[in-house]
Amino acid sequence: MAEPRQHFETFKVKGGQLLDRIREIIEEGNARRVILKKDDRVLLEFPLSVGVGGAAAAVLFAPTLAAVGAIAALVSDVDVIIERRPPPPQELPPAEQTSGENTAQSPGN
């Protein structure tokens, strides 16, 4: 079975909002990698641990968040590219057994 493609999400953020947005992305816990670009130039690229969110993320990514804060102070607009894990395949409900018999009850029976 082929591995699902990566899902990328791109948006622009003002420098002052950058740190807050990166914290939100880390806390969501479904991102693999974050890339910060300014005018097609990569400023910072960092991988995110799988399944890390909330308070653990704040501790593990403190140095990275410090670097993001420094970038936010220096630039006005930044392109943020997020590589997310592909969504899990949807499980289908079990197939109903079709033995050829009609098991539905009619109101008169």
N, CA, C and O atoms as a GROMACS GRO file, in nm:
protein
  436
    1MET      N    1   0.084  -0.117   0.000
    1MET     CA    2   0.000   0.000   0.000
    1MET      C    3   0.089   0.123   0.000
    1MET      O    4   0.184   0.130   0.078
    2ALA      N    5   0.059   0.219  -0.084
    2ALA     CA    6   0.140   0.340  -0.095
    2ALA      C    7   0.117   0.429   0.026
    2ALA      O    8   0.006   0.439   0.079
    3GLU      N    9   0.226   0.493   0.070
    3GLU     CA   10   0.216   0.584   0.183
    3GLU      C   11   0.146   0.712   0.139
    3GLU      O   12   0.174   0.763   0.031
    4PRO      N   13   0.054   0.766   0.221
    4PRO     CA   14  -0.018   0.886   0.184
    4PRO      C   15   0.076   1.004   0.164
    4PRO      O   16   0.182   1.012   0.227
    5ARG      N   17   0.036   1.095   0.078
    5ARG     CA   18   0.116   1.214   0.052
    5ARG      C   19   0.119   1.305   0.174
    5ARG      O   20   0.033   1.297   0.262
    6GLN      N   21   0.219   1.391   0.176
    6GLN     CA   22   0.226   1.489   0.282
    6GLN      C   23   0.126   1.600   0.252
    6GLN      O   24   0.094   1.627   0.137
    7HIS      N   25   0.079   1.662   0.356
    7HIS     CA   26  -0.017   1.771   0.343
    7HIS      C   27   0.052   1.899   0.390
    7HIS      O   28   0.098   1.907   0.504
    8PHE      N   29   0.058   1.998   0.302
    8PHE     CA   30   0.122   2.124   0.337
    8PHE      C   31   0.017   2.234   0.346
    8PHE      O   32  -0.078   2.238   0.269
    9GLU      N   33   0.037   2.321   0.442
    9GLU     CA   34  -0.051   2.436   0.462
    9GLU      C   35   0.039   2.558   0.467
    9GLU      O   36   0.137   2.560   0.541
   10THR      N   37   0.006   2.662   0.390
   10THR     CA   38   0.088   2.783   0.383
   10THR      C   39   0.002   2.905   0.414
   10THR      O   40  -0.111   2.916   0.365
   11PHE      N   41   0.055   2.995   0.494
   11PHE     CA   42  -0.014   3.121   0.521
   11PHE      C   43   0.087   3.228   0.560
   11PHE      O   44   0.200   3.196   0.599
   12LYS      N   45   0.046   3.354   0.549
   12LYS     CA   46   0.131   3.467   0.587
   12LYS      C   47   0.096   3.512   0.728
   12LYS      O   48  -0.020   3.508   0.768
   13VAL      N   49   0.198   3.553   0.801
   13VAL     CA   50   0.179   3.599   0.938
   13VAL      C   51   0.261   3.726   0.957
   13VAL      O   52   0.374   3.735   0.909
   14LYS      N   53   0.205   3.822   1.026
   14LYS     CA   54   0.280   3.942   1.064
   14LYS      C   55   0.380   3.903   1.172
   14LYS      O   56   0.357   3.810   1.250
   15GLY      N   57   0.491   3.974   1.177
   15GLY     CA   58   0.597   3.941   1.272
   15GLY      C   59   0.549   3.932   1.416
   15GLY      O   60   0.592   3.843   1.489
   16GLY      N   61   0.461   4.023   1.458
   16GLY     CA   62   0.413   4.024   1.596
   16GLY      C   63   0.324   3.905   1.630
   16GLY      O   64   0.312   3.869   1.747
   17GLN      N   65   0.263   3.843   1.531
   17GLN     CA   66   0.174   3.730   1.553
   17GLN      C   67   0.243   3.596   1.535
   17GLN      O   68   0.186   3.491   1.563
   18LEU      N   69   0.366   3.599   1.487
   18LEU     CA   70   0.437   3.477   1.451
   18LEU      C   71   0.453   3.380   1.568
   18LEU      O   72   0.421   3.262   1.556
   19LEU      N   73   0.502   3.429   1.678
   19LEU     CA   74   0.530   3.342   1.793
   19LEU      C   75   0.402   3.276   1.845
   19LEU      O   76   0.402   3.157   1.876
   20ASP      N   77   0.294   3.353   1.854
   20ASP     CA   78   0.168   3.295   1.901
   20ASP      C   79   0.118   3.187   1.807
   20ASP      O   80   0.069   3.083   1.851
   21ARG      N   81   0.129   3.211   1.677
   21ARG     CA   82   0.081   3.113   1.579
   21ARG      C   83   0.165   2.986   1.583
   21ARG      O   84   0.110   2.876   1.572
   22ILE      N   85   0.297   2.998   1.598
   22ILE     CA   86   0.384   2.881   1.606
   22ILE      C   87   0.352   2.800   1.732
   22ILE      O   88   0.350   2.677   1.727
   23ARG      N   89   0.326   2.867   1.842
   23ARG     CA   90   0.288   2.796   1.965
   23ARG      C   91   0.159   2.716   1.943
   23ARG      O   92   0.149   2.601   1.987
   24GLU      N   93   0.061   2.777   1.874
   24GLU     CA   94  -0.064   2.707   1.847
   24GLU      C   95  -0.040   2.581   1.763
   24GLU      O   96  -0.096   2.475   1.789
   25ILE      N   97   0.045   2.596   1.663
   25ILE     CA   98   0.075   2.482   1.574
   25ILE      C   99   0.140   2.369   1.653
   25ILE      O  100   0.105   2.252   1.635
   26ILE      N  101   0.234   2.403   1.740
   26ILE     CA  102   0.303   2.302   1.820
   26ILE      C  103   0.204   2.233   1.913
   26ILE      O  104   0.208   2.111   1.928
   27GLU      N  105   0.117   2.310   1.976
   27GLU     CA  106   0.022   2.253   2.072
   27GLU      C  107  -0.084   2.166   2.005
   27GLU      O  108  -0.136   2.074   2.067
   28GLU      N  109  -0.115   2.194   1.878
   28GLU     CA  110  -0.210   2.109   1.806
   28GLU      C  111  -0.160   1.966   1.798
   28GLU      O  112  -0.238   1.872   1.807
   29GLY      N  113  -0.030   1.951   1.780
   29GLY     CA  114   0.031   1.818   1.784
   29GLY      C  115   0.019   1.737   1.657
   29GLY      O  116   0.054   1.619   1.658
   30ASN      N  117  -0.030   1.794   1.547
   30ASN     CA  118  -0.044   1.714   1.425
   30ASN      C  119   0.047   1.763   1.312
   30ASN      O  120   0.028   1.727   1.196
   31ALA      N  121   0.145   1.845   1.346
   31ALA     CA  122   0.239   1.896   1.246
   31ALA      C  123   0.369   1.818   1.255
   31ALA      O  124   0.414   1.782   1.364
   32ARG      N  125   0.430   1.791   1.140
   32ARG     CA  126   0.559   1.722   1.136
   32ARG      C  127   0.675   1.820   1.130
   32ARG      O  128   0.780   1.799   1.191
   33ARG      N  129   0.653   1.930   1.055
   33ARG     CA  130   0.764   2.021   1.031
   33ARG      C  131   0.707   2.160   1.006
   33ARG      O  132   0.598   2.174   0.952
   34VAL      N  133   0.782   2.262   1.047
   34VAL     CA  134   0.743   2.402   1.024
   34VAL      C  135   0.858   2.470   0.952
   34VAL      O  136   0.975   2.455   0.990
   35ILE      N  137   0.825   2.545   0.848
   35ILE     CA  138   0.924   2.620   0.772
   35ILE      C  139   0.883   2.766   0.772
   35ILE      O  140   0.768   2.797   0.741
   36LEU      N  141   0.974   2.855   0.805
   36LEU     CA  142   0.950   2.999   0.800
   36LEU      C  143   1.028   3.056   0.683
   36LEU      O  144   1.149   3.037   0.673
   37LYS      N  145   0.958   3.127   0.594
   37LYS     CA  146   1.021   3.183   0.475
   37LYS      C  147   0.992   3.332   0.466
   37LYS      O  148   0.886   3.379   0.507
   38LYS      N  149   1.087   3.403   0.413
   38LYS     CA  150   1.070   3.545   0.381
   38LYS      C  151   1.121   3.564   0.239
   38LYS      O  152   1.239   3.545   0.213
   39ASP      N  153   1.031   3.602   0.146
   39ASP     CA  154   1.068   3.624   0.006
   39ASP      C  155   1.142   3.504  -0.054
   39ASP      O  156   1.251   3.521  -0.109
   40ASP      N  157   1.087   3.388  -0.044
   40ASP     CA  158   1.143   3.263  -0.099
   40ASP      C  159   1.277   3.224  -0.037
   40ASP      O  160   1.349   3.142  -0.095
   41ARG      N  161   1.310   3.278   0.075
   41ARG     CA  162   1.433   3.243   0.146
   41ARG      C  163   1.395   3.178   0.279
   41ARG      O  164   1.320   3.236   0.357
   42VAL      N  165   1.446   3.059   0.302
   42VAL     CA  166   1.413   2.988   0.426
   42VAL      C  167   1.489   3.052   0.542
   42VAL      O  168   1.612   3.058   0.542
   43LEU      N  169   1.414   3.100   0.640
   43LEU     CA  170   1.475   3.160   0.759
   43LEU      C  171   1.498   3.056   0.869
   43LEU      O  172   1.600   3.058   0.937
   44LEU      N  173   1.401   2.966   0.884
   44LEU     CA  174   1.409   2.865   0.988
   44LEU      C  175   1.324   2.746   0.947
   44LEU      O  176   1.213   2.762   0.896
   45GLU      N  177   1.376   2.629   0.971
   45GLU     CA  178   1.303   2.506   0.944
   45GLU      C  179   1.330   2.412   1.061
   45GLU      O  180   1.445   2.387   1.097
   46PHE      N  181   1.221   2.362   1.122
   46PHE     CA  182   1.242   2.271   1.234
   46PHE      C  183   1.137   2.160   1.234
   46PHE      O  184   1.019   2.184   1.205
   47PRO      N  185   1.182   2.039   1.268
   47PRO     CA  186   1.088   1.927   1.278
   47PRO      C  187   1.018   1.930   1.413
   47PRO      O  188   1.070   1.984   1.510
   48LEU      N  189   0.901   1.872   1.417
   48LEU     CA  190   0.826   1.862   1.542
   48LEU      C  191   0.810   1.715   1.578
   48LEU      O  192   0.790   1.630   1.491
   49SER      N  193   0.820   1.685   1.706
   49SER     CA  194   0.805   1.547   1.752
   49SER      C  195   0.661   1.504   1.737
   49SER      O  196   0.568   1.582   1.755
   50VAL      N  197   0.644   1.378   1.704
   50VAL     CA  198   0.510   1.324   1.686
   50VAL      C  199   0.444   1.309   1.823
   50VAL      O  200   0.503   1.253   1.916
   51GLY      N  201   0.323   1.358   1.834
   51GLY     CA  202   0.245   1.339   1.955
   51GLY      C  203   0.281   1.428   2.071
   51GLY      O  204   0.234   1.405   2.183
   52VAL      N  205   0.361   1.529   2.050
   52VAL     CA  206   0.396   1.619   2.159
   52VAL      C  207   0.304   1.740   2.151
   52VAL      O  208   0.293   1.804   2.047
   53GLY      N  209   0.238   1.770   2.259
   53GLY     CA  210   0.150   1.885   2.262
   53GLY      C  211   0.141   1.939   2.403
   53GLY      O  212   0.190   1.877   2.498
   54GLY      N  213   0.079   2.054   2.416
   54GLY     CA  214   0.054   2.112   2.547
   54GLY      C  215   0.180   2.155   2.620
   54GLY      O  216   0.270   2.214   2.560
   55ALA      N  217   0.186   2.124   2.750
   55ALA     CA  218   0.297   2.169   2.834
   55ALA      C  219   0.430   2.106   2.794
   55ALA      O  220   0.534   2.170   2.804
   56ALA      N  221   0.426   1.981   2.750
   56ALA     CA  222   0.550   1.916   2.708
   56ALA      C  223   0.613   1.988   2.590
   56ALA      O  224   0.735   2.000   2.581
   57ALA      N  225   0.529   2.037   2.501
   57ALA     CA  226   0.580   2.109   2.384
   57ALA      C  227   0.649   2.239   2.426
   57ALA      O  228   0.751   2.276   2.369
   58ALA      N  229   0.594   2.306   2.524
   58ALA     CA  230   0.653   2.432   2.570
   58ALA      C  231   0.794   2.411   2.623
   58ALA      O  232   0.882   2.495   2.602
   59VAL      N  233   0.816   2.301   2.691
   59VAL     CA  234   0.948   2.271   2.746
   59VAL      C  235   1.044   2.224   2.638
   59VAL      O  236   1.158   2.271   2.631
   60LEU      N  237   1.000   2.132   2.554
   60LEU     CA  238   1.087   2.075   2.452
   60LEU      C  239   1.126   2.176   2.344
   60LEU      O  240   1.237   2.171   2.290
   61PHE      N  241   1.036   2.266   2.312
   61PHE     CA  242   1.061   2.359   2.202
   61PHE      C  243   1.096   2.500   2.248
   61PHE      O  244   1.088   2.594   2.169
   62ALA      N  245   1.135   2.517   2.374
   62ALA     CA  246   1.171   2.650   2.424
   62ALA      C  247   1.283   2.714   2.343
   62ALA      O  248   1.271   2.832   2.309
   63PRO      N  249   1.392   2.644   2.310
   63PRO     CA  250   1.497   2.707   2.229
   63PRO      C  251   1.448   2.746   2.089
   63PRO      O  252   1.486   2.850   2.035
   64THR      N  253   1.366   2.661   2.031
   64THR     CA  254   1.312   2.690   1.899
   64THR      C  255   1.219   2.811   1.904
   64THR      O  256   1.223   2.896   1.816
   65LEU      N  257   1.137   2.818   2.008
   65LEU     CA  258   1.048   2.933   2.023
   65LEU      C  259   1.127   3.061   2.045
   65LEU      O  260   1.083   3.168   2.002
   66ALA      N  261   1.241   3.053   2.111
   66ALA     CA  262   1.327   3.171   2.127
   66ALA      C  263   1.379   3.218   1.992
   66ALA      O  264   1.386   3.339   1.966
   67ALA      N  265   1.417   3.125   1.906
   67ALA     CA  266   1.463   3.161   1.772
   67ALA      C  267   1.350   3.221   1.689
   67ALA      O  268   1.371   3.316   1.615
   68VAL      N  269   1.230   3.165   1.702
   68VAL     CA  270   1.114   3.220   1.631
   68VAL      C  271   1.085   3.361   1.680
   68VAL      O  272   1.052   3.449   1.600
   69GLY      N  273   1.097   3.384   1.809
   69GLY     CA  274   1.076   3.518   1.864
   69GLY      C  275   1.177   3.619   1.810
   69GLY      O  276   1.142   3.734   1.783
   70ALA      N  277   1.301   3.575   1.794
   70ALA     CA  278   1.404   3.664   1.738
   70ALA      C  279   1.372   3.697   1.592
   70ALA      O  280   1.390   3.811   1.549
   71ILE      N  281   1.326   3.600   1.518
   71ILE     CA  282   1.289   3.624   1.377
   71ILE      C  283   1.170   3.718   1.371
   71ILE      O  284   1.166   3.808   1.287
   72ALA      N  285   1.073   3.698   1.460
   72ALA     CA  286   0.954   3.783   1.462
   72ALA      C  287   0.991   3.930   1.488
   72ALA      O  288   0.925   4.020   1.437
   73ALA      N  289   1.094   3.952   1.566
   73ALA     CA  290   1.136   4.088   1.596
   73ALA      C  291   1.205   4.154   1.477
   73ALA      O  292   1.210   4.277   1.469
   74LEU      N  293   1.258   4.075   1.386
   74LEU     CA  294   1.336   4.128   1.274
   74LEU      C  295   1.259   4.143   1.143
   74LEU      O  296   1.299   4.221   1.057
   75VAL      N  297   1.150   4.069   1.126
   75VAL     CA  298   1.080   4.071   0.998
   75VAL      C  299   0.936   4.119   1.017
   75VAL      O  300   0.879   4.110   1.125
   76SER      N  301   0.880   4.169   0.908
   76SER     CA  302   0.742   4.217   0.916
   76SER      C  303   0.641   4.112   0.872
   76SER      O  304   0.543   4.088   0.942
   77ASP      N  305   0.664   4.048   0.759
   77ASP     CA  306   0.575   3.942   0.710
   77ASP      C  307   0.655   3.816   0.685
   77ASP      O  308   0.766   3.820   0.630
   78VAL      N  309   0.598   3.703   0.726
   78VAL     CA  310   0.666   3.575   0.710
   78VAL      C  311   0.566   3.475   0.652
   78VAL      O  312   0.449   3.474   0.690
   79ASP      N  313   0.614   3.391   0.561
   79ASP     CA  314   0.534   3.280   0.512
   79ASP      C  315   0.562   3.161   0.604
   79ASP      O  316   0.677   3.124   0.626
   80VAL      N  317   0.456   3.103   0.656
   80VAL     CA  318   0.468   2.985   0.742
   80VAL      C  319   0.416   2.866   0.663
   80VAL      O  320   0.303   2.868   0.614
   81ILE      N  321   0.499   2.764   0.650
   81ILE     CA  322   0.461   2.642   0.579
   81ILE      C  323   0.461   2.529   0.682
   81ILE      O  324   0.562   2.505   0.749
   82ILE      N  325   0.350   2.463   0.693
   82ILE     CA  326   0.336   2.354   0.789
   82ILE      C  327   0.317   2.224   0.713
   82ILE      O  328   0.228   2.211   0.630
   83GLU      N  329   0.403   2.128   0.744
   83GLU     CA  330   0.385   1.993   0.690
   83GLU      C  331   0.311   1.914   0.796
   83GLU      O  332   0.360   1.893   0.907
   84ARG      N  333   0.193   1.870   0.761
   84ARG     CA  334   0.111   1.795   0.856
   84ARG      C  335   0.111   1.647   0.821
   84ARG      O  336   0.132   1.608   0.706
   85ARG      N  337   0.086   1.566   0.922
   85ARG     CA  338   0.070   1.424   0.897
   85ARG      C  339  -0.058   1.404   0.818
   85ARG      O  340  -0.156   1.476   0.839
   86PRO      N  341  -0.058   1.307   0.728
   86PRO     CA  342  -0.183   1.281   0.656
   86PRO      C  343  -0.289   1.232   0.753
   86PRO      O  344  -0.258   1.162   0.849
   87PRO      N  345  -0.413   1.267   0.728
   87PRO     CA  346  -0.518   1.220   0.819
   87PRO      C  347  -0.526   1.068   0.816
   87PRO      O  348  -0.500   1.007   0.713
   88PRO      N  349  -0.561   1.007   0.928
   88PRO     CA  350  -0.571   0.860   0.930
   88PRO      C  351  -0.681   0.815   0.836
   88PRO      O  352  -0.781   0.885   0.820
   89PRO      N  353  -0.664   0.698   0.775
   89PRO     CA  354  -0.770   0.650   0.686
   89PRO      C  355  -0.898   0.627   0.764
   89PRO      O  356  -0.897   0.577   0.876
   90GLN      N  357  -1.007   0.664   0.703
   90GLN     CA  358  -1.136   0.647   0.770
   90GLN      C  359  -1.172   0.500   0.768
   90GLN      O  360  -1.164   0.434   0.664
   91GLU      N  361  -1.212   0.452   0.883
   91GLU     CA  362  -1.252   0.312   0.890
   91GLU      C  363  -1.396   0.299   0.843
   91GLU      O  364  -1.483   0.377   0.882
   92LEU      N  365  -1.418   0.202   0.760
   92LEU     CA  366  -1.552   0.177   0.711
   92LEU      C  367  -1.627   0.089   0.810
   92LEU      O  368  -1.567   0.003   0.874
   93PRO      N  369  -1.757   0.110   0.822
   93PRO     CA  370  -1.833   0.022   0.913
   93PRO      C  371  -1.831  -0.120   0.858
   93PRO      O  372  -1.821  -0.138   0.737
   94PRO      N  373  -1.841  -0.220   0.944
   94PRO     CA  374  -1.839  -0.358   0.897
   94PRO      C  375  -1.950  -0.381   0.796
   94PRO      O  376  -2.062  -0.333   0.812
   95ALA      N  377  -1.917  -0.455   0.693
   95ALA     CA  378  -2.015  -0.484   0.588
   95ALA      C  379  -2.127  -0.568   0.646
   95ALA      O  380  -2.105  -0.663   0.722
   96GLU      N  381  -2.249  -0.532   0.608
   96GLU     CA  382  -2.362  -0.610   0.656
   96GLU      C  383  -2.362  -0.744   0.585
   96GLU      O  384  -2.328  -0.754   0.467
   97GLN      N  385  -2.400  -0.845   0.657
   97GLN     CA  386  -2.404  -0.978   0.598
   97GLN      C  387  -2.522  -0.986   0.504
   97GLN      O  388  -2.636  -0.954   0.540
   98THR      N  389  -2.496  -1.028   0.385
   98THR     CA  390  -2.603  -1.044   0.287
   98THR      C  391  -2.609  -1.191   0.248
   98THR      O  392  -2.533  -1.238   0.163
   99SER      N  393  -2.699  -1.262   0.310
   99SER     CA  394  -2.712  -1.405   0.283
   99SER      C  395  -2.826  -1.433   0.186
   99SER      O  396  -2.858  -1.549   0.161
  100GLY      N  397  -2.887  -1.328   0.133
  100GLY     CA  398  -2.996  -1.348   0.040
  100GLY      C  399  -3.130  -1.353   0.110
  100GLY      O  400  -3.234  -1.346   0.043
  101GLU      N  401  -3.133  -1.366   0.241
  101GLU     CA  402  -3.259  -1.370   0.315
  101GLU      C  403  -3.297  -1.230   0.357
  101GLU      O  404  -3.211  -1.149   0.391
  102ASN      N  405  -3.425  -1.201   0.353
  102ASN     CA  406  -3.473  -1.071   0.397
  102ASN      C  407  -3.504  -1.082   0.545
  102ASN      O  408  -3.597  -1.152   0.584
  103THR      N  409  -3.426  -1.014   0.628
  103THR     CA  410  -3.444  -1.025   0.772
  103THR      C  411  -3.532  -0.914   0.827
  103THR      O  412  -3.557  -0.910   0.947
  104ALA      N  413  -3.578  -0.825   0.742
  104ALA     CA  414  -3.663  -0.717   0.789
  104ALA      C  415  -3.800  -0.770   0.824
  104ALA      O  416  -3.856  -0.852   0.749
  105GLN      N  417  -3.855  -0.727   0.932
  105GLN     CA  418  -3.988  -0.769   0.976
  105GLN      C  419  -4.091  -0.672   0.919
  105GLN      O  420  -4.073  -0.550   0.925
  106SER      N  421  -4.197  -0.725   0.866
  106SER     CA  422  -4.304  -0.638   0.820
  106SER      C  423  -4.400  -0.616   0.936
  106SER      O  424  -4.410  -0.701   1.024
  107PRO      N  425  -4.469  -0.504   0.938
  107PRO     CA  426  -4.555  -0.472   1.053
  107PRO      C  427  -4.665  -0.576   1.078
  107PRO      O  428  -4.709  -0.591   1.192
  108GLY      N  429  -4.710  -0.646   0.977
  108GLY     CA  430  -4.818  -0.742   0.996
  108GLY      C  431  -4.772  -0.878   1.044
  108GLY      O  432  -4.858  -0.961   1.076
  109ASN      N  433  -4.643  -0.907   1.052
  109ASN     CA  434  -4.596  -1.042   1.088
  109ASN      C  435  -4.565  -1.051   1.232
  109ASN      O  436  -4.525  -1.157   1.279
   0.00000   0.00000   0.00000
